[in-house]
Coordinates of C-alpha atoms and ligand atoms in Angstrom, one line a residue:
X1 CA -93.4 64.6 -156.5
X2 CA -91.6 62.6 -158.9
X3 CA -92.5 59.0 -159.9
X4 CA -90.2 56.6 -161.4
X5 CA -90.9 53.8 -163.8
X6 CA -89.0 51.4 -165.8
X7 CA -90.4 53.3 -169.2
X8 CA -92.4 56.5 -169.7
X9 CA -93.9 57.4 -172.6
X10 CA -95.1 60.6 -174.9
X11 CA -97.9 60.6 -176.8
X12 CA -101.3 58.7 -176.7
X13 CA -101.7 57.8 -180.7
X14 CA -101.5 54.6 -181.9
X15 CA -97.9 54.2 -181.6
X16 CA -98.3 55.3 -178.0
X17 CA -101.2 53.4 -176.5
X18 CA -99.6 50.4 -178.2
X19 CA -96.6 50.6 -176.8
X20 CA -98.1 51.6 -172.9
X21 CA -100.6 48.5 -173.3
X22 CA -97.9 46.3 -174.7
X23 CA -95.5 47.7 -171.3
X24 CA -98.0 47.0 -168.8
X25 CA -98.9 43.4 -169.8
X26 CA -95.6 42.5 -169.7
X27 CA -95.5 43.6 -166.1
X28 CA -93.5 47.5 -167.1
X29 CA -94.4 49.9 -164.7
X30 CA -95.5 52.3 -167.2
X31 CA -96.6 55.8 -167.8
X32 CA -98.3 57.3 -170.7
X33 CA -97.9 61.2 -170.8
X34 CA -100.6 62.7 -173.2
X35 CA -101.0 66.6 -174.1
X36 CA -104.8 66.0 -174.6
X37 CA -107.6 65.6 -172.3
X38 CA -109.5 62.8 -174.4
X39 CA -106.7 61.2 -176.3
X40 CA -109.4 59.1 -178.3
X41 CA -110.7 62.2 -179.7
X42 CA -109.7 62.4 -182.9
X43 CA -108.3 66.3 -183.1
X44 CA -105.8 66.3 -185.8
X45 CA -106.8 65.2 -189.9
X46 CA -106.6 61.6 -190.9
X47 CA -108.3 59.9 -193.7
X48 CA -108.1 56.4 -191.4
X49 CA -107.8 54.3 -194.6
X50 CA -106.3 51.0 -193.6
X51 CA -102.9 50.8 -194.3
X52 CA -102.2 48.6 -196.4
X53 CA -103.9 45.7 -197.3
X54 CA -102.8 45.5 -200.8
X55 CA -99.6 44.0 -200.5
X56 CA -96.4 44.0 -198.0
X57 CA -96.0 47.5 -195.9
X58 CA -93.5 48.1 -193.9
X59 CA -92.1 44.4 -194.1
X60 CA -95.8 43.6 -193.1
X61 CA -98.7 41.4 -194.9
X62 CA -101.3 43.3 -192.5
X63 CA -104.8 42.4 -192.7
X64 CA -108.4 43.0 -191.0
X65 CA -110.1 39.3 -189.5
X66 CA -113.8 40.5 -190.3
X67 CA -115.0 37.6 -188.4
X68 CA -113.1 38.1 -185.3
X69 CA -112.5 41.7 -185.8
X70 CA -108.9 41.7 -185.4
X71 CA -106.0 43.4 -187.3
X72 CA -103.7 40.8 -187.9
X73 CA -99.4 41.7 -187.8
X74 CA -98.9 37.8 -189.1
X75 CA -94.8 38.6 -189.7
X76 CA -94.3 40.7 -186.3
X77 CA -97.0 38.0 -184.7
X78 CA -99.5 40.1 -183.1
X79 CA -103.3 41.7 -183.2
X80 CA -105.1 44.4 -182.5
X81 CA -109.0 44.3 -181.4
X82 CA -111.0 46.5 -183.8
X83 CA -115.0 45.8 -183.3
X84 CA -115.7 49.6 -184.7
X85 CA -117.1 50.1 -188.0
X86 CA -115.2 49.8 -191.1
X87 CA -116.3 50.4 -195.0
X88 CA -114.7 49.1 -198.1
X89 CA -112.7 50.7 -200.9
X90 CA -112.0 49.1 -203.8
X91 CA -109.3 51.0 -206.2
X92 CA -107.5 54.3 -206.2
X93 CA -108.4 57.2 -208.8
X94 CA -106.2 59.5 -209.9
X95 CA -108.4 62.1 -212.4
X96 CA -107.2 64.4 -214.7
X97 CA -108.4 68.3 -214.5
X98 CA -111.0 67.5 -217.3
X99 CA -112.2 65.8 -214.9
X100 CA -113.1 62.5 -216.3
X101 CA -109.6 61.1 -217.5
X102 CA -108.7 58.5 -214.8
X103 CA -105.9 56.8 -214.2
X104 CA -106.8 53.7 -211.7
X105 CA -105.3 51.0 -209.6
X106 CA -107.4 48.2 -209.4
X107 CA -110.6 47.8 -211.0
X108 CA -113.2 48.9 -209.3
X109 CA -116.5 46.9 -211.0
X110 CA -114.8 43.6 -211.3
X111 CA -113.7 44.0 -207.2
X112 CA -116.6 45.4 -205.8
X113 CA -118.5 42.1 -206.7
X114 CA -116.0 40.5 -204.8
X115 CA -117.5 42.5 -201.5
X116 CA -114.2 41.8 -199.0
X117 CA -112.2 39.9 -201.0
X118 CA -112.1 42.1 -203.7
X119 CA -111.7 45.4 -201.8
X120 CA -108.4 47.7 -201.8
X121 CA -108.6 47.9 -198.5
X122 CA -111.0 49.7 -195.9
X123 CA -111.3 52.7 -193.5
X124 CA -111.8 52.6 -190.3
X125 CA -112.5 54.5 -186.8
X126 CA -109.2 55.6 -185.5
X127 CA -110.6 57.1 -182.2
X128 CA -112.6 53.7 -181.7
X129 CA -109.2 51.9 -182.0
X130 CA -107.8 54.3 -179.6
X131 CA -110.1 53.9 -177.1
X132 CA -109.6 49.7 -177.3
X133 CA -105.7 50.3 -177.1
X134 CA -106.7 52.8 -174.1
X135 CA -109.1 50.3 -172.1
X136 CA -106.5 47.4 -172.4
X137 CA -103.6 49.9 -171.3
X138 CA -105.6 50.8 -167.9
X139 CA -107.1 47.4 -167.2
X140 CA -102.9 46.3 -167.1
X141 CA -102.2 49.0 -164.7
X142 CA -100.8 52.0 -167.4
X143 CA -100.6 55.3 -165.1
X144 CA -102.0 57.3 -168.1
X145 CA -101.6 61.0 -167.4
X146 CA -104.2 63.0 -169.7
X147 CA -103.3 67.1 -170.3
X148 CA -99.8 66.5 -169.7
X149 CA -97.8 68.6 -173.0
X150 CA -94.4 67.5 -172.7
X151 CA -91.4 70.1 -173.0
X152 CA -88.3 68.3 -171.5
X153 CA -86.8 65.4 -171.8
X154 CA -82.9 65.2 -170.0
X155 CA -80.7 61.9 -170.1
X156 CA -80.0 61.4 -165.7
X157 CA -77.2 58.9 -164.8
X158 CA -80.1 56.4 -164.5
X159 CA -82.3 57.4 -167.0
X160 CA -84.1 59.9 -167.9
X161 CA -86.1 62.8 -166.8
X162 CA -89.5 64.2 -168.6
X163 CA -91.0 67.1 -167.4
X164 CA -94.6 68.5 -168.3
X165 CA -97.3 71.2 -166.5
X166 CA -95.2 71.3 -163.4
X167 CA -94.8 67.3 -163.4
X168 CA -91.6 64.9 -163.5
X169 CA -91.4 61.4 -164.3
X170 CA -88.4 59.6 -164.3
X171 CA -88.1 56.3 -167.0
X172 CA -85.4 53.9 -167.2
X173 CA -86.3 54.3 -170.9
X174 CA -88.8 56.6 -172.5
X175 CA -90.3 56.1 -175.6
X176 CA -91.4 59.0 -177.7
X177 CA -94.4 58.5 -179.2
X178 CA -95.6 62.3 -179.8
X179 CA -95.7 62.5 -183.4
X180 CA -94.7 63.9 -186.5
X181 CA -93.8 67.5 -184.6
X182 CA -92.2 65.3 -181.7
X183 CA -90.3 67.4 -179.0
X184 CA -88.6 64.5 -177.4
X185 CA -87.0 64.1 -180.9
X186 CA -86.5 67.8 -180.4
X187 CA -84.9 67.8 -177.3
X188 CA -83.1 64.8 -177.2
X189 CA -81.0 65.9 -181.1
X190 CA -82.6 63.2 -182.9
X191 CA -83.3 66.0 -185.1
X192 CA -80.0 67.5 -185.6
X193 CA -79.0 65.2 -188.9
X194 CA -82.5 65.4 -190.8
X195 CA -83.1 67.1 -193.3
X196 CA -86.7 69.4 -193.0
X197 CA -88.7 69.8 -195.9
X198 CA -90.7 72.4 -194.0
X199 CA -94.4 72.5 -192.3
X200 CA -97.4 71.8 -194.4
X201 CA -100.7 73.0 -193.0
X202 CA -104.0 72.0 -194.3
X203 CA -108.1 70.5 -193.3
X204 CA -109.6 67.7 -193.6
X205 CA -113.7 67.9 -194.4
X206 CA -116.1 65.9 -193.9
X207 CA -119.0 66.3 -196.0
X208 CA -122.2 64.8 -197.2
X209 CA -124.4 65.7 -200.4
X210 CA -121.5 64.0 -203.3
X211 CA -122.6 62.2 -206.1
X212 CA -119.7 60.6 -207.8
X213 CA -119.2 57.9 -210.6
X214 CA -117.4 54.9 -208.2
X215 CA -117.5 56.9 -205.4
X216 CA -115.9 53.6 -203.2
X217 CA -112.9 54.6 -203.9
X218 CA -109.8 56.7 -203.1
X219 CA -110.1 59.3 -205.4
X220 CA -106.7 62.2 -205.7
X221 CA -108.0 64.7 -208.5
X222 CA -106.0 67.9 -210.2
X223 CA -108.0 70.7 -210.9
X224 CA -107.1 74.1 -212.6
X225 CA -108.5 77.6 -211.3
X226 CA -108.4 79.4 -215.1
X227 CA -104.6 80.6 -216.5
X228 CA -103.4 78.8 -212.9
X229 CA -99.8 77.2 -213.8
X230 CA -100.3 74.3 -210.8
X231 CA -102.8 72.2 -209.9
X232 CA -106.0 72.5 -206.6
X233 CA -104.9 68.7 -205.4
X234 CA -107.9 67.3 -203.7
X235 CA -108.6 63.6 -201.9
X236 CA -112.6 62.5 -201.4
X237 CA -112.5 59.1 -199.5
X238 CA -115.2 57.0 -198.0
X239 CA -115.3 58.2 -194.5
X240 CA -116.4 55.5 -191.7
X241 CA -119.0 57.0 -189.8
X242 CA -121.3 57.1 -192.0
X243 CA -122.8 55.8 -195.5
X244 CA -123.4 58.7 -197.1
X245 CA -120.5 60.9 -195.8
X246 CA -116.9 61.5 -197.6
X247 CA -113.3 62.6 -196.4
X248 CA -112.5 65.6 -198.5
X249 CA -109.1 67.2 -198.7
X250 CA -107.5 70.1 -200.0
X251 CA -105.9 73.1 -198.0
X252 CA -107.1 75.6 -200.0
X253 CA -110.0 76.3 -202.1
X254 CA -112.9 74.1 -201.3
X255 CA -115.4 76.0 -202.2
X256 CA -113.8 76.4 -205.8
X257 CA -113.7 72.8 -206.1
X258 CA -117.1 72.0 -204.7
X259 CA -119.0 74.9 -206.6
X260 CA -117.4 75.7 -209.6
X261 CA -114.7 73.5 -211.1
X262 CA -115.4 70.5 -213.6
X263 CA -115.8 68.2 -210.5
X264 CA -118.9 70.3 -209.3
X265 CA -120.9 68.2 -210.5
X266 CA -119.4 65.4 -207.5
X267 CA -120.6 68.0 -205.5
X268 CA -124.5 68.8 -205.9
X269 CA -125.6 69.2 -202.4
X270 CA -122.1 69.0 -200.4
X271 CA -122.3 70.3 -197.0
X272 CA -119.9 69.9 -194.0
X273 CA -120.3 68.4 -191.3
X274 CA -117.1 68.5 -189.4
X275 CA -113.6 70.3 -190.5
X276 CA -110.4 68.5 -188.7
X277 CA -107.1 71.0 -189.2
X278 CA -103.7 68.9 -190.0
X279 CA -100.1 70.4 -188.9
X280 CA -97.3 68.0 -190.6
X281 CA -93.8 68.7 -189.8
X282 CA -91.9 66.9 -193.1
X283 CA -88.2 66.0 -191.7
X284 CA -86.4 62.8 -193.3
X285 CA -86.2 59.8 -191.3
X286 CA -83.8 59.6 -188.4
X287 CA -80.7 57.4 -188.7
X288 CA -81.8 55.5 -185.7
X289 CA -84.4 55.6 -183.9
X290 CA -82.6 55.0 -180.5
X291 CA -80.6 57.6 -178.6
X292 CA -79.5 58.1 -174.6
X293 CA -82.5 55.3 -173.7
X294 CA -84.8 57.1 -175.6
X295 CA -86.7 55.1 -178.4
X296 CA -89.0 56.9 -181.0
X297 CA -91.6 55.4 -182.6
X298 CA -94.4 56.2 -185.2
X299 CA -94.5 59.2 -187.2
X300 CA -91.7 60.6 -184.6
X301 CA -88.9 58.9 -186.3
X302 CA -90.1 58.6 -189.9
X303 CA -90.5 61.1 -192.5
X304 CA -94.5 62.0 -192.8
X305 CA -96.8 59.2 -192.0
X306 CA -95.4 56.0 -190.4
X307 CA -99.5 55.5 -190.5
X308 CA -101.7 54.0 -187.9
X309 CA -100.9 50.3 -188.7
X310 CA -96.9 50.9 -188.5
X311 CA -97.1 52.9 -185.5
X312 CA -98.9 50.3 -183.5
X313 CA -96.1 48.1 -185.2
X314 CA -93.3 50.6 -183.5
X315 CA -95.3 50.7 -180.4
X316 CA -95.3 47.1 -180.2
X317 CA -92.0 46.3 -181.2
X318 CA -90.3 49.0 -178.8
X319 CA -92.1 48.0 -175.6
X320 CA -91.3 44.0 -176.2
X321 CA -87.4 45.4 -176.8
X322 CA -87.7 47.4 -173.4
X323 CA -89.2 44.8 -171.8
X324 CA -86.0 42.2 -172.9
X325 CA -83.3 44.6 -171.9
X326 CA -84.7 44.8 -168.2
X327 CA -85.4 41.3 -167.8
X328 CA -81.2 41.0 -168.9
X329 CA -80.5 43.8 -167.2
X330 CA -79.0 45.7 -169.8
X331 CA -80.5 49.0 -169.8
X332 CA -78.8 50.1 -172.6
X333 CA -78.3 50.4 -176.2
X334 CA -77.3 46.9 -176.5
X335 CA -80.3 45.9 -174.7
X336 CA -82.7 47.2 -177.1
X337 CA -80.7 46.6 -180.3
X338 CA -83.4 44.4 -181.1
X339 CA -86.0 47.2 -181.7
X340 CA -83.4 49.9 -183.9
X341 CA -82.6 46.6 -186.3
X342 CA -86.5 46.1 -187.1
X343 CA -86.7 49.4 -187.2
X344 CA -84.5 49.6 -189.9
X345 CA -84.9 46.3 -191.8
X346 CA -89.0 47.7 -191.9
X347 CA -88.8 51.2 -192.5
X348 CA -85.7 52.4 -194.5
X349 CA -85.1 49.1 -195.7
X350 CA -88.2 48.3 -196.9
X351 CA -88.6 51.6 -198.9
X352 CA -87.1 54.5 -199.7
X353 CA -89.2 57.9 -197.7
X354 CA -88.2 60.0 -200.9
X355 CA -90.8 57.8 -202.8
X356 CA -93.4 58.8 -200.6
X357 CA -92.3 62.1 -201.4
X358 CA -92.5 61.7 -205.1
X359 CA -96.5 61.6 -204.9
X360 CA -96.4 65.6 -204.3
X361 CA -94.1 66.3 -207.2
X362 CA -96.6 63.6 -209.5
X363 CA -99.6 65.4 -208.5
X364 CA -98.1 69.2 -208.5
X365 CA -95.5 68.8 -211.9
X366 CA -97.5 68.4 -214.8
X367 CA -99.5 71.5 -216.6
X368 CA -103.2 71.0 -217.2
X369 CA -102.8 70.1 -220.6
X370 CA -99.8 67.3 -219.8
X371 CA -102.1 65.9 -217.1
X372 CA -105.0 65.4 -219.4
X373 CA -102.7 63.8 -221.9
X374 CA -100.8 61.6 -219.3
X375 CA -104.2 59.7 -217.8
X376 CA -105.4 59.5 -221.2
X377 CA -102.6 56.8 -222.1
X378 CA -104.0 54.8 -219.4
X379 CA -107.0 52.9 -221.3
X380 CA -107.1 49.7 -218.4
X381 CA -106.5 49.9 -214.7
X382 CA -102.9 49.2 -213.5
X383 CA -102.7 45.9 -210.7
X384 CA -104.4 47.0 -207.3
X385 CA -102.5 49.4 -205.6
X386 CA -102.4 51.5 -202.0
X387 CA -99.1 51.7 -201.5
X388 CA -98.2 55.1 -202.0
X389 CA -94.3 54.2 -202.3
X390 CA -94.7 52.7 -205.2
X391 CA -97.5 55.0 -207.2
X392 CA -95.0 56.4 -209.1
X393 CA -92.9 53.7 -209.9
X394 CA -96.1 51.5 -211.5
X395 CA -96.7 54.4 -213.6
X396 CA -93.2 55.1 -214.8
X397 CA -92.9 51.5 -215.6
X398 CA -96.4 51.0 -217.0
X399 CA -95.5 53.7 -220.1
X400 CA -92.1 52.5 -220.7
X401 CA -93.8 50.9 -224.3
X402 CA -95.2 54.2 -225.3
X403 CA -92.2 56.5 -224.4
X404 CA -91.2 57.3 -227.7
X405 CA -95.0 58.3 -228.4
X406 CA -94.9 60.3 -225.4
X407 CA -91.4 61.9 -226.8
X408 CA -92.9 62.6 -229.5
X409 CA -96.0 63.7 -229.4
X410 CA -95.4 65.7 -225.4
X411 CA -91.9 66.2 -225.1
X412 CA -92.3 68.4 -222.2
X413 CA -93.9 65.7 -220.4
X414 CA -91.6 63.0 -221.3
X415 CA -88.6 66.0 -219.7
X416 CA -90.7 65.9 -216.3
X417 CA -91.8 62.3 -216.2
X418 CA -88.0 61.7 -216.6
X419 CA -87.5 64.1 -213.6
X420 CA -89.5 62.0 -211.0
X421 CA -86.7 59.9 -209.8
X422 CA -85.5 60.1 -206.5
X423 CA -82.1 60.4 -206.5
X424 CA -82.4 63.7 -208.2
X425 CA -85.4 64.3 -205.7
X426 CA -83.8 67.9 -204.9
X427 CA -84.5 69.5 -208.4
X428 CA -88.3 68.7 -207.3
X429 CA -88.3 70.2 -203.8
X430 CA -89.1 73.6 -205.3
X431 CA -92.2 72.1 -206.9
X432 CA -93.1 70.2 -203.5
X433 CA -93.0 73.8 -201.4
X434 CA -94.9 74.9 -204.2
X435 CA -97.9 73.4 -203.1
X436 CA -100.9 74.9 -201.7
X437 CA -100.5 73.3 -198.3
X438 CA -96.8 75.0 -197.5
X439 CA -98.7 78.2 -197.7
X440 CA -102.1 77.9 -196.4
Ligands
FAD1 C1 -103.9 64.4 -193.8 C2 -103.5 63.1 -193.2 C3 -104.1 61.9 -193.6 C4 -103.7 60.7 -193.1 N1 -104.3 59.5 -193.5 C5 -103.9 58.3 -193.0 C6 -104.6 57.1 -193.3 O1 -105.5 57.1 -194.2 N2 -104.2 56.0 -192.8 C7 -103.2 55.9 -191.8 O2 -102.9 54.8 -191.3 N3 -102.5 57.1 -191.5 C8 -102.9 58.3 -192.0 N4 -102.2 59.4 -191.6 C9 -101.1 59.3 -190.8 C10 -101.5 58.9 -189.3 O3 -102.4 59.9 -188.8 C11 -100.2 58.9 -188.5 O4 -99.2 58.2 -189.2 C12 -100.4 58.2 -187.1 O5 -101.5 58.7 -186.4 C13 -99.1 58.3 -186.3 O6 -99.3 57.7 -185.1 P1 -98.3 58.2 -183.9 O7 -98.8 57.4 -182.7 O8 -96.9 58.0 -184.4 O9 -98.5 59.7 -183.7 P2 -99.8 60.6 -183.5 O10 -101.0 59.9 -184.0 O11 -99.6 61.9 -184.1 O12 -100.0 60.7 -181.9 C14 -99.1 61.5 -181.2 C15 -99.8 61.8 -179.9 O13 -98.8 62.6 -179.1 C16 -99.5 63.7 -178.5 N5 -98.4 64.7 -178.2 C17 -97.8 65.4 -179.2 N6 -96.9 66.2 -178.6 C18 -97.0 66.0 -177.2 C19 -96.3 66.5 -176.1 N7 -95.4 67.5 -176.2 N8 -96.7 66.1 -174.9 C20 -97.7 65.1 -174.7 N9 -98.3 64.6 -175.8 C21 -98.0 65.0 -177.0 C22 -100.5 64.1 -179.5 O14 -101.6 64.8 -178.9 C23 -101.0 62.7 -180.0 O15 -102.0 62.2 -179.3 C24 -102.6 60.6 -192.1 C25 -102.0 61.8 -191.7 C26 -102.5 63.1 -192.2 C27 -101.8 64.3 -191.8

């Protein structure tokens, strides 16, 4: 049997359970369509760092309340309830392949005395923050359909149709929520004008039994198998559920890392306790996130990682946009103009995706030897820093007093640090599909 409601949406992650609770309290009859049977289980990688608290992110000053444990949007004006557990970082590493060069964002001794003021940010429980965003969604009515994968999506002449195991559910708008492989963006030809980078494929660890200088930090480190031309790239952040226990990246070659690198030593006693495989589709941002009554939010629309914090922003924003266009009964594109002009005032106009992009080519350009170099030039931290859009850009700008050193003493860097702009970002997608993870 077919059941209608005024919006339907794909996908129970936080851009998804945000956008059903947000529905529902307004009085939306709403239905939340979800492809896994626990969709606060945590099945796909995610390092769940806050993000960000350093500065503006996506036109938002975002920020965790610890005393009423709430994640305050104070520009969109909203909150989220978080009461799970949460653990401090407080600057970002990047290490050179000798394996003690660093260049750093923020400095960690002088912060960490400062306990939550001085942090970078935090990570946090992702599945715990589900199941909040969950509880509220089905207290305010949510029909919240669990094993449900999604395959069709068809514009009716009042809406839309989504189909799923057997199932139909018609929406007088549907919101697709499914992430950064979506199929309603799929189905509906959002995806006709991107541009794909391809699919990277990788696991996320996480481990116990690491010893590391600073260790409450984010730490990205390059390491060289011997006469390798590029880089192992691997991420160890504080993980959340537990003290002792560390989010480990890299898609290949852990145990090369762990056991016989020059970051071994990080590593005396590592064992795993849980291994969480990622999938990430890499398409460009759409050109709006609207089409045929269909609004995408989250990871669907952007290019990567619209992360936890901005897809609850979507969420939130799209349902409140919905929720205006019924009450003037304008169903239409009009009627939720409001939600494609945030969308593009806080996601392409806030920053470019192509900077994003830039980290890969950072981390992946440089030979062993110009990596060493490069962090050595770095003697102080640079200012705090999480925002990963502008990594590149601190680091450019921070050496523009030594570049005739560099020009003179590594010309070959000085040629690729040159490179790393991004409107000559396709010279650089070789080197981006280069990396491990487009293979593994
Ligand atoms: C390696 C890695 C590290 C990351 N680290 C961080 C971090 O530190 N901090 C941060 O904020 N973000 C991080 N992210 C990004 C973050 O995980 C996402 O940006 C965020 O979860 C996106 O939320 P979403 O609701 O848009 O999509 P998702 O969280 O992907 O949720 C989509 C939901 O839709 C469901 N679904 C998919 N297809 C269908 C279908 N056909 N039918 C029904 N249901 C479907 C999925 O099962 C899923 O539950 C990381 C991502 C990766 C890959």
């Amino acid at each position: 049997m077919t059941k209608r409601y005024d919006v339907v949406i794909v996908g129970a992650g936080p851009g998804g359970t945000m956008a059903a609770k947000t529905a529902a309290e307004n009085g939306l009859k709403t239905a939340l369509l979800e492809r896994k049977t626990n969709p606060a289980e945590i099945t796909r990688g995610c390092a769940m760092m806050f993000a960000v608290e350093s500065g503006y992110y996506f036109a938002e000053r975002m920020y965790y309340n610890n005393k009423n444990k709430k994640m305050i949007f104070p520009v969109n004006g909203f909150s989220v309830d978080y009461d799970g557990p949460t653990r401090n970082y407080y600057a970002w590493h990047f290490y050179a392949p000798d394996g003690k060069t660093r260049l750093a964002f923020g400095d960690y001794d002088e912060a960490i005395i400062r306990g939550d003021e001085g942090r970078l940010s935090f990570v946090y429980d992702k599945g715990k923050l589900l199941e909040g965003l969950l509880n509220d969604a089905q207290k305010s009515g949510v029909d919240i359909i669990t094993g449900c994968n999604v395959r069709g999506v068809e514009k009716k002449e009042h809406g839309l149709k989504v189909t799923g195991n057997g199932d139909t559910f018609e929406g007088t708008f549907v919101i697709g929520a499914d992430g950064v492989n979506s199929r309603v963006a799929e189905c509906m030809g959002f995806n006709k004008e991107r541009r794909f980078f391809g699919v990277a494929r990788g696991t996320t660890r996480y481990v116990t039994g690491v010893k590391m200088d600073q260790s409450e930090s984010v730490t990205t480190a390059m390491c060289f198998k011997p006469g390798a031309s590029s880089p192992i790239v691997f991420w160890v952040i504080p993980s959340p559920y537990g003290e002792d226990e560390y989010w480990f990246q890299t898609p290949v070659d852990f145990e090369y890392v762990t056991q016989k690198s020059l970051f071994s030593s990080w590593f005396p006693e590592v064992k795993v306790v849980r291994a969480v495989p990622f999938v990430l589709a890499l398409w460009s941002p759409v050109a709006e996130p609207y089409k045929d009554n269909v609004l995408l939010v989250g990871d669907a629309a952007w290019f990567s990682e619209a992360e936890i914090t901005g897809s609850m922003m979507c969420g939130w924003r799209a349902a409140n946009a919905i929720t205006v266009a019924l009450r003037d009964n304008k169903p239409d594109r009009e009627g939720v103009r409001s939600y494609s002009d945030w969308w593009q005032k806080s996601y392409p106009g806030f920053d470019d995706y192509r900077n994003f992009l830039m980290i890969m080519p950072f981390c992946r350009l440089f030979s062993e030897k110009e990596l060493n170099y490069l962090y050595s030039l770095f003697t102080a931290p640079l200012p705090p820093n999480n925002n990963p859009f502008q990594v590149v850009r601190m680091v450019k700008e921070a050496l523009r007093p030594v570049r005739t050193k560099i020009e003179n003493e590594m010309p070959s860097l000085a040629h690729k640090l040159a490179m790393l702009e991004i409107d000559t970002i396709d010279s650089l997608v070789p080197t981006i599909k280069k990396q491990e993870f487009f293979k593994a």
